[in-house]
XYZ file of C-alpha atoms in Angstrom:
493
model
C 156.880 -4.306 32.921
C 158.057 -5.976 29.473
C 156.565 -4.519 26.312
C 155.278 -7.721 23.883
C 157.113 -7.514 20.753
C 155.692 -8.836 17.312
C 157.495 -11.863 15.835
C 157.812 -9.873 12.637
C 159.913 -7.078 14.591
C 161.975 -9.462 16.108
C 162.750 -11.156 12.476
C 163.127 -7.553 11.165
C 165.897 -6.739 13.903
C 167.730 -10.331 13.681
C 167.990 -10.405 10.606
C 167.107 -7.364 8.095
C 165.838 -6.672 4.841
C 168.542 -6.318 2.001
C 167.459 -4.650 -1.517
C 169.822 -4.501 -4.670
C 172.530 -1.579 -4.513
C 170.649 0.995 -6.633
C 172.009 3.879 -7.559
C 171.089 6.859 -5.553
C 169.592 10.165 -7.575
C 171.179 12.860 -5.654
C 168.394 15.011 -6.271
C 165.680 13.751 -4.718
C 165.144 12.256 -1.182
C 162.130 10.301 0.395
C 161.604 11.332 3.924
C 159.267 8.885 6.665
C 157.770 10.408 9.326
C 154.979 9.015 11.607
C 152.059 11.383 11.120
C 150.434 12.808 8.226
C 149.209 16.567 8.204
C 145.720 17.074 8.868
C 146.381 20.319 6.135
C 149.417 22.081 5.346
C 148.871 25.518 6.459
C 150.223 25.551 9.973
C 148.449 28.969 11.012
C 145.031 26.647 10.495
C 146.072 23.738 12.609
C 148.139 22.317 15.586
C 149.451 19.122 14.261
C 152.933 18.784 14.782
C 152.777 17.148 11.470
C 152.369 20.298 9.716
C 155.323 22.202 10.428
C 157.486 18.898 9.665
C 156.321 19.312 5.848
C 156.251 22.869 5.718
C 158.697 24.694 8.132
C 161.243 26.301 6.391
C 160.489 24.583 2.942
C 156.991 25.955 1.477
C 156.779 28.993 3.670
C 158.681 30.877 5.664
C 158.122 33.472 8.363
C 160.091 36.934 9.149
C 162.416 34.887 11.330
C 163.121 31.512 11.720
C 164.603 29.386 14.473
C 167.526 27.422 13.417
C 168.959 23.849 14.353
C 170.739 25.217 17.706
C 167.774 26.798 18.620
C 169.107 30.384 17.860
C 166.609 33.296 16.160
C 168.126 34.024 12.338
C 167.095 36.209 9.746
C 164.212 34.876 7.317
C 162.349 37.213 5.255
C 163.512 40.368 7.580
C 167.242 40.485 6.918
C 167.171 42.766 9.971
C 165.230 44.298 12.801
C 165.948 46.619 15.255
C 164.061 47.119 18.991
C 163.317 50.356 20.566
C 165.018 50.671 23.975
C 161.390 50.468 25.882
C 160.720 46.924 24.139
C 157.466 48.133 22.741
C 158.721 48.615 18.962
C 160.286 46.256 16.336
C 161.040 47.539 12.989
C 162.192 45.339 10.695
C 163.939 45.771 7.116
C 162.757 43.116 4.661
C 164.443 41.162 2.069
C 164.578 42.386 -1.540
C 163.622 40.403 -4.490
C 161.292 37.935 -2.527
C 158.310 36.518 -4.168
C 155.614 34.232 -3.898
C 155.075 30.481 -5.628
C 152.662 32.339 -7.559
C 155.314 34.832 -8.737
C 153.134 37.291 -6.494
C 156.111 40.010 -5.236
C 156.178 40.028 -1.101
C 156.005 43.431 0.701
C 155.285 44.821 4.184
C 151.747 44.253 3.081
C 151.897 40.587 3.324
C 153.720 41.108 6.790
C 150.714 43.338 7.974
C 147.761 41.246 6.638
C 149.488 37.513 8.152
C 149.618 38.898 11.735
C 146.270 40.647 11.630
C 144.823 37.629 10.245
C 146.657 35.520 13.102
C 145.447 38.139 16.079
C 141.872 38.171 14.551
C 138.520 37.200 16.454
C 137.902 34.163 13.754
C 141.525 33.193 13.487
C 142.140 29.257 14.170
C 146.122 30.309 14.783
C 146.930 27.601 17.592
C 149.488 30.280 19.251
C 147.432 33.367 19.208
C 149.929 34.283 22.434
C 152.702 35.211 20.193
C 150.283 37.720 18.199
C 147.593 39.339 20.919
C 150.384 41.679 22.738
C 150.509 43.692 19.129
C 148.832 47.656 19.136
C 149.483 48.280 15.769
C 151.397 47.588 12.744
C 152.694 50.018 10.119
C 153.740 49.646 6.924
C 156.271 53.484 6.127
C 156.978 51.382 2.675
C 157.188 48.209 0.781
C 160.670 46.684 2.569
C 159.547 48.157 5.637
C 156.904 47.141 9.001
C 156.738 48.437 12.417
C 155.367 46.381 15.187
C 154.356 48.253 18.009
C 153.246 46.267 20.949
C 150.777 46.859 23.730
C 152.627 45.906 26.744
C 156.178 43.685 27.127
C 156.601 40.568 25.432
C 159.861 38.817 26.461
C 159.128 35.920 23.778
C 157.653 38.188 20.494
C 160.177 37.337 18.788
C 160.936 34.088 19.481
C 157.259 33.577 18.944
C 157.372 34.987 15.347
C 160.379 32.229 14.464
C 157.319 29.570 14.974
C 155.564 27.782 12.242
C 152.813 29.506 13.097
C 154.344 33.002 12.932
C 154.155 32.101 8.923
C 153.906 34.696 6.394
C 151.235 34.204 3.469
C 149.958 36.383 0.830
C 146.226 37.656 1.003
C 145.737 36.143 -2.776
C 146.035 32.817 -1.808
C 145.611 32.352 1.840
C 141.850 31.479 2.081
C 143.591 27.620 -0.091
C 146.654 27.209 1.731
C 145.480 23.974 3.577
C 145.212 21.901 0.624
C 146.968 24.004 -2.193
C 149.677 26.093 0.226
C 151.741 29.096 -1.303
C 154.377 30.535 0.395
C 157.935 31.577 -0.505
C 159.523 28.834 0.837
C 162.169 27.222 -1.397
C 159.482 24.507 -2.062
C 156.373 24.447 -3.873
C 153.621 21.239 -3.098
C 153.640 19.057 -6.235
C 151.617 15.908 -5.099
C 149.374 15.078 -1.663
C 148.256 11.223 -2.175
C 146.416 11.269 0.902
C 146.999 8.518 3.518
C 150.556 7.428 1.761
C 152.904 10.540 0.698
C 153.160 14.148 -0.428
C 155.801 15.633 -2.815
C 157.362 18.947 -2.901
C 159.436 20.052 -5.409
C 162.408 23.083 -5.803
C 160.700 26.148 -6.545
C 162.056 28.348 -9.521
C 163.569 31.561 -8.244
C 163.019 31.428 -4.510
C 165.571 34.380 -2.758
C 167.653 31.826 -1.276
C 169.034 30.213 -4.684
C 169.133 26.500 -5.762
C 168.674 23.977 -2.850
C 170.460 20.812 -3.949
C 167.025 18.958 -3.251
C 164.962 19.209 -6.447
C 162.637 16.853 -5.226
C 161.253 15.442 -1.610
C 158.240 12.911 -0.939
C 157.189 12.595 2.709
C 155.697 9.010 3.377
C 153.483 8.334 6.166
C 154.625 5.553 8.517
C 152.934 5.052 11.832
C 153.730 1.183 12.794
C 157.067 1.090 14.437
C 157.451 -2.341 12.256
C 156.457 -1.201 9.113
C 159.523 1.994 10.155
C 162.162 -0.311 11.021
C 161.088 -2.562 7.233
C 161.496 0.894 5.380
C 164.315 2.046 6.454
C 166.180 -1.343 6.237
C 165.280 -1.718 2.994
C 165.683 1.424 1.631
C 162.320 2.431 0.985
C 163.245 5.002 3.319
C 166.039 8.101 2.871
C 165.946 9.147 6.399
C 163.256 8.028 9.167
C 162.881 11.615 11.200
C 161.161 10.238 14.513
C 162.431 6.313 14.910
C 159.257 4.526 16.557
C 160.847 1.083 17.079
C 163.649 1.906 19.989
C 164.505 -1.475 20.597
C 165.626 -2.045 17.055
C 168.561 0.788 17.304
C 171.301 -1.210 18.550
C 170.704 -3.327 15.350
C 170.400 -0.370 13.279
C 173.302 1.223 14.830
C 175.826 -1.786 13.407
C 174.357 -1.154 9.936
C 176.974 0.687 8.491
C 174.462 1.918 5.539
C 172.891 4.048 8.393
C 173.773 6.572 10.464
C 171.606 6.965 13.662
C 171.337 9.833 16.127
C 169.462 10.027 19.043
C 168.996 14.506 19.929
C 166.846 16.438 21.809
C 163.503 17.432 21.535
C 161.303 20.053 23.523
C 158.183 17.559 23.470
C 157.135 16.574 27.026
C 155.361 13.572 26.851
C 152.155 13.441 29.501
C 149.310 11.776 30.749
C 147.173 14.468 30.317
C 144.031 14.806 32.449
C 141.091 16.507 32.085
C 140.843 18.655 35.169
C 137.232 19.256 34.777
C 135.717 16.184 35.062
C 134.856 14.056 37.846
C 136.860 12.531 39.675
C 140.234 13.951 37.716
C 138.778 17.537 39.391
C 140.150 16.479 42.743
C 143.772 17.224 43.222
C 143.800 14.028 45.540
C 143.114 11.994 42.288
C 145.421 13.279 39.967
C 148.244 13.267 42.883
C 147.201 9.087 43.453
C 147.590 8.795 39.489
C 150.926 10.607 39.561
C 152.176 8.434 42.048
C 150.423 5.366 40.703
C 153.058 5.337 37.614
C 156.151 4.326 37.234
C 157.612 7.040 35.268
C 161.036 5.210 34.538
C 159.309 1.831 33.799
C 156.638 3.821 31.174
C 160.211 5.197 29.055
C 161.683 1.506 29.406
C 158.760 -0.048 28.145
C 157.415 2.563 25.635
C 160.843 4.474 24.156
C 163.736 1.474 25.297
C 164.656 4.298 28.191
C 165.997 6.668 25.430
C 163.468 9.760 27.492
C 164.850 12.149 29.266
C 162.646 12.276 32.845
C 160.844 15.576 33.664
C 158.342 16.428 36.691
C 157.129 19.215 35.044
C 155.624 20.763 31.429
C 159.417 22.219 31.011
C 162.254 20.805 28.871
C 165.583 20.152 30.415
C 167.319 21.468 27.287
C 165.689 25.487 28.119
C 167.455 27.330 31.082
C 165.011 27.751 33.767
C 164.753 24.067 34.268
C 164.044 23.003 37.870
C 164.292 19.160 38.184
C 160.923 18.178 39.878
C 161.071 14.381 38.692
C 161.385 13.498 43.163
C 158.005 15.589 43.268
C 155.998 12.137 42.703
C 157.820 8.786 43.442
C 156.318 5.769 42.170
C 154.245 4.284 45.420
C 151.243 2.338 44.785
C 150.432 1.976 48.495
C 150.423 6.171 48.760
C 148.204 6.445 45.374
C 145.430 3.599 47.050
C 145.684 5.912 50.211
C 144.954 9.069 48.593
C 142.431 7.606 46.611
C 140.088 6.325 49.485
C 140.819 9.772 51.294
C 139.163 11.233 48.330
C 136.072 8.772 48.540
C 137.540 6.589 45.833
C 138.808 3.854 47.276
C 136.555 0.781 45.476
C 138.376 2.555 42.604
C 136.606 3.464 39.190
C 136.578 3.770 35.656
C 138.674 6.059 33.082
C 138.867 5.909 29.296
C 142.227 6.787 27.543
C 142.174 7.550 24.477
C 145.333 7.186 22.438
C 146.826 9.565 19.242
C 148.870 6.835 16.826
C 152.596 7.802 17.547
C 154.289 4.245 19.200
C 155.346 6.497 22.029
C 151.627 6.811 23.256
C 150.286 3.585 22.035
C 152.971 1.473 23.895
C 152.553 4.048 27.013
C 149.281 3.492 27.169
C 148.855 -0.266 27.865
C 151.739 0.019 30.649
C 150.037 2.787 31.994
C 146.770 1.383 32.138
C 148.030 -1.650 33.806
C 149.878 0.169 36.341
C 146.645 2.436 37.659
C 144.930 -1.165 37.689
C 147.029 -2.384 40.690
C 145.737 0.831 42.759
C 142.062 0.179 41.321
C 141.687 2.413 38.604
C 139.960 0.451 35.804
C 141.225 1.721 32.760
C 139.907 1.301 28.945
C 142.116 2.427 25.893
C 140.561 3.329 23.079
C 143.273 4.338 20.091
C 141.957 7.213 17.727
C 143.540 8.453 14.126
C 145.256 11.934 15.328
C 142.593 13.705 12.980
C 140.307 12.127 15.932
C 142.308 12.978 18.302
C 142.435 16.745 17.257
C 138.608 16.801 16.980
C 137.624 15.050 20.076
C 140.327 15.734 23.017
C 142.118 18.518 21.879
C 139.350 20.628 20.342
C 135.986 19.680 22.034
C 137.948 17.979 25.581
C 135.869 14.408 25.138
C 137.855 12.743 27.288
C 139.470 11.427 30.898
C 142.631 10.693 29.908
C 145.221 10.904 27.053
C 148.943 10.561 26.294
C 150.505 12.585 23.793
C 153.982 14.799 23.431
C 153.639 18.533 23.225
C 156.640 19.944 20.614
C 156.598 23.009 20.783
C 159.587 24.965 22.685
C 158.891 26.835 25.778
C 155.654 26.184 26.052
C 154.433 25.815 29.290
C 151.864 28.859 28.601
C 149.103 26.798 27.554
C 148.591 26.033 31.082
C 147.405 29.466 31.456
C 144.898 29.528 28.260
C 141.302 29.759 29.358
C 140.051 27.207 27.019
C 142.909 25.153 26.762
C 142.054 20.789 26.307
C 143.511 20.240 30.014
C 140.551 22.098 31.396
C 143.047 23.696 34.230
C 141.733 27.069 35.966
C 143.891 28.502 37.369
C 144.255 32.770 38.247
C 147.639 31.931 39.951
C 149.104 30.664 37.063
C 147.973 33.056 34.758
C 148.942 36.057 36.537
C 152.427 33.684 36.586
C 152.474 33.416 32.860
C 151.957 37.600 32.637
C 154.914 38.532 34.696
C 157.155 36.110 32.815
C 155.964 37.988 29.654
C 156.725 40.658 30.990
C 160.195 40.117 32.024
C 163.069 41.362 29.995
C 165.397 40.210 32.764
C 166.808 37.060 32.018
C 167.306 36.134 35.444
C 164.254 37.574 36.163
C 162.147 35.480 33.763
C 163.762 32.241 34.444
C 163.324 32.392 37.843
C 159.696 32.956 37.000
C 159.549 29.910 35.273
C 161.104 28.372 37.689
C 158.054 28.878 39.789
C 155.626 27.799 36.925
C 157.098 24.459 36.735
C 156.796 24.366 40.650
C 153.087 25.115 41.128
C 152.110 22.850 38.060
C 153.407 20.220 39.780
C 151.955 20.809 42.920
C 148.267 20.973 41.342
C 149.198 17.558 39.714
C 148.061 19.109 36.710
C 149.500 15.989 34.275
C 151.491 13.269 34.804
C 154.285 14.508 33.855
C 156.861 11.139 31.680
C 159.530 12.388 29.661
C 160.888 14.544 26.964
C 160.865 12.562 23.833
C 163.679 11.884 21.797
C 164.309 13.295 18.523
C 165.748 9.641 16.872
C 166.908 10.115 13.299
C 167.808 6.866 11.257
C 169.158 7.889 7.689
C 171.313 6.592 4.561
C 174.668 7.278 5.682
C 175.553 9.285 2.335
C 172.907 11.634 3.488
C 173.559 14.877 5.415
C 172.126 17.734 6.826
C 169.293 15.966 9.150
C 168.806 17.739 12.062
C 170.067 15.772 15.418
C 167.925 17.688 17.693
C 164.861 19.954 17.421
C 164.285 23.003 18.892
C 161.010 22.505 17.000
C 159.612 20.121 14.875
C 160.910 21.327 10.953
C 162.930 19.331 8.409
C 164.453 21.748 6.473
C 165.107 20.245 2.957
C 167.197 22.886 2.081
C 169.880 21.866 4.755
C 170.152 18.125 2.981
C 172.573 16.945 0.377
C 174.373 13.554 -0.942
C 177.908 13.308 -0.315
């Protein structure tokens, strides 16, 4: 099912855009990435956005998680955890301070994860936070966790964006005027076009050779590919236009990579609404799509196929992708079974990101053929956030979730999918729970299974983390573990 292509694009890949040979001021790099943050404090939204400003460059958390994946030091340079799991003590770094010049202690460390566990708290992974008892501060350099019950991922969770730590002076303006003790301070937000950070005097860490970043907002895949071949653009961090890369790839100004990501891309369905609330209808939509067609069409095949809300990257992958075979005949069958079978009417609305705006006309011509009348309706991501994430106004949407390992929102009570489910949350405890590796990914094991038998999603792909930069410049990360651009990891040769 061919995806129509603009006669601009095609121009743009034939024959490319050439700007004069300037030279390059290795202090400074402009970075394009599709979406703009809604704000920039990533413990007050879930915009993916957010942490690709700010991870690792304004603020920082007591651990981070690096390019392999792999939990390092951040502003604990160590921890230690009592032999029953319940206690983490960790030893801070000296010498830190805040943009503000605002010295960080175990205070700071106390106040950011009671403010992330409290009742009013808009934290978008309260999970990694609500297993805490208490937390004690013996001295300035030093903070004990103590948790109420088991939790295999705590510290995993805490290497997050969202595992941030902030300073009680400033925290109430972080979304617009963000201070953290991140090698980079904001300088600039021109909303709608670019932000700028710039190197912040004294961080802990020492000079970065970055003294200067701007982030420019690029949604059309076109508009990408015109950037990046004229050198508007430094490095492009998530490549919309897929078809254009063999192009790309012969430029030999560029390099191009094409990593790993842990964003499963779905057709998510509201499970509470009529008729998505009957398990026949979401099975004759799973097997109403041609899964392999939707990544041809929307990403030029570069997804990696998944059946369920798991990455193939994590252990504990079980391949369900032979759960639902594409088989219009078995979707119109299971559709009249459920009293369906003159069809009906969905709306899907659609988040900007090429992946889901190229999906979604495929898609919505595929559930045609078995008589499901479908209307897109494409919504700005702040829309998107307000009216299907937050307040679940709609039938159907397509959209990647980036964040690693996490297959737990299935088990959140309030959670936009609308799934209820006891089973799966008594699931998601034991995994929790289990300090056994083998033990846990077994368990997992059994999550993907029963999401895919309740049809939950439709489950596409794992995105692709496609990185297009000047070939001089290094340091991009090829995959990501999670979304973060780390400035402090780039440098011209």
């Amino acid at each position: 099912m061919p995806y129509r292509r603009s006669v601009l694009l095609a121009a743009l890949v034939a024959g490319g855009i050439a700007s004069p040979a300037l030279a390059q001021d290795k202090s400074q790099v402009v970075l394009c990435q599709t979406l703009e943050p809604t704000v920039l404090d990533p413990t007050a939204g879930a915009a993916q956005a957010i942490r690709e400003v700010t991870y690792g460059n304004i603020f920082e958390g007591l651990v981070a998680i690096d390019r392999a994946g792999k939990i390092v030091p951040k502003l604990a340079e160590s921890w230690q955890i009592s032999a029953d799991n319940l206690v983490y003590t960790f030893k801070l770094k000296s010498g830190v301070t805040f943009h503000d010049g605002t010295p960080f202690t175990s205070a700071d460390v106390k106040y950011s994860l009671e403010r992330a566990v409290a009742p009013d708290s808009k934290n978008a992974q309260k999970w990694i936070f609500t297993p805490i008892a208490s937390i004690e501060t013996p001295d300035a350099a030093t903070v004990k966790v103590t948790l109420k019950q088991v939790a295999a991922n705590f510290l995993y969770g805490l290497g997050w964006g969202d595992a941030i730590i902030v300073s009680e002076k400033t925290a109430a303006a972080n979304a617009t005027t963000p201070v953290g003790t991140g090698p980079y301070k904001l300088d600039k937000w021109t909303r709608g076009d670019r932000l700028s950070l710039v190197a912040a005097e004294g961080w802990w860490g020492g000079k970065p050779a970055i003294a200067r970043a701007t982030f420019r907002f690029i949604n059309d895949p076109q508009a990408q590919l015109a950037a990046i071949q004229s050198g508007d653009c430094d490095a492009l961090t998530n490549f919309g236009a897929a078809e254009a890369l063999p192009t790309l790839k012969a430029d030999k100004r560029l390099t191009v990579t094409i990593g790993k990501t842990e964003g499963e891309t779905i057709i998510a369905m509201n499970n509470g609404k009529k008729p998505l609330d009957d398990l026949r209808v979401r099975r004759a939509i799973a097997h109403a799509v041609d899964r392999n067609q939707v990544n041809l069409g929307a990403i030029n095949g570069t997804g990696t196929p998944i059946g369920s809300h798991f990455s193939p990257a994590q252990p504990g992958y079980v391949d369900l992708t032979g759960r639902y075979p594409y088989d219009p005949a078995k979707a119109k069958a299971l559709l009249a079974e459920a009293g369906y079978g003159s069809g009906f009417d969905l709306t899907l609305k659609v988040p900007p990101p090429a992946y889901a705006r190229r999906s979604s006309e495929i898609v919505a011509a595929m559930l045609g053929e078995v008589g499901i009348r479908v209307s897109i309706e494409n919504v700005e991501f702040p829309q998107w956030l307000d009216r299907v994430f937050k307040n679940k106004d709609y039938d159907l949407t397509i959209i990647s979730h980036t964040e690693p390992l996490d297959i737990n929102i299935y088990a959140r009570p309030d959670y936009y999918f609308n799934y209820k489910s006891q089973a799966f949350v008594d699931l998601m405890k034991k995994v929790d729970a289990a300090v056994d590796d083998k033990t846990r990914l077994a368990l997992y094991g059994d999550a993907q299974k029963m999401l895919a038998e309740d049809s939950v999603n439709v489950f596409l792909f794992v995105l692709p983390k496609v990185t297009v930069s000047k070939a001089a410049l290094t340091g991009m990360w090829a995959d990501w573990p999670l979304p973060a651009t780390p400035l402090t990891d780039l440098a011209w040769q």
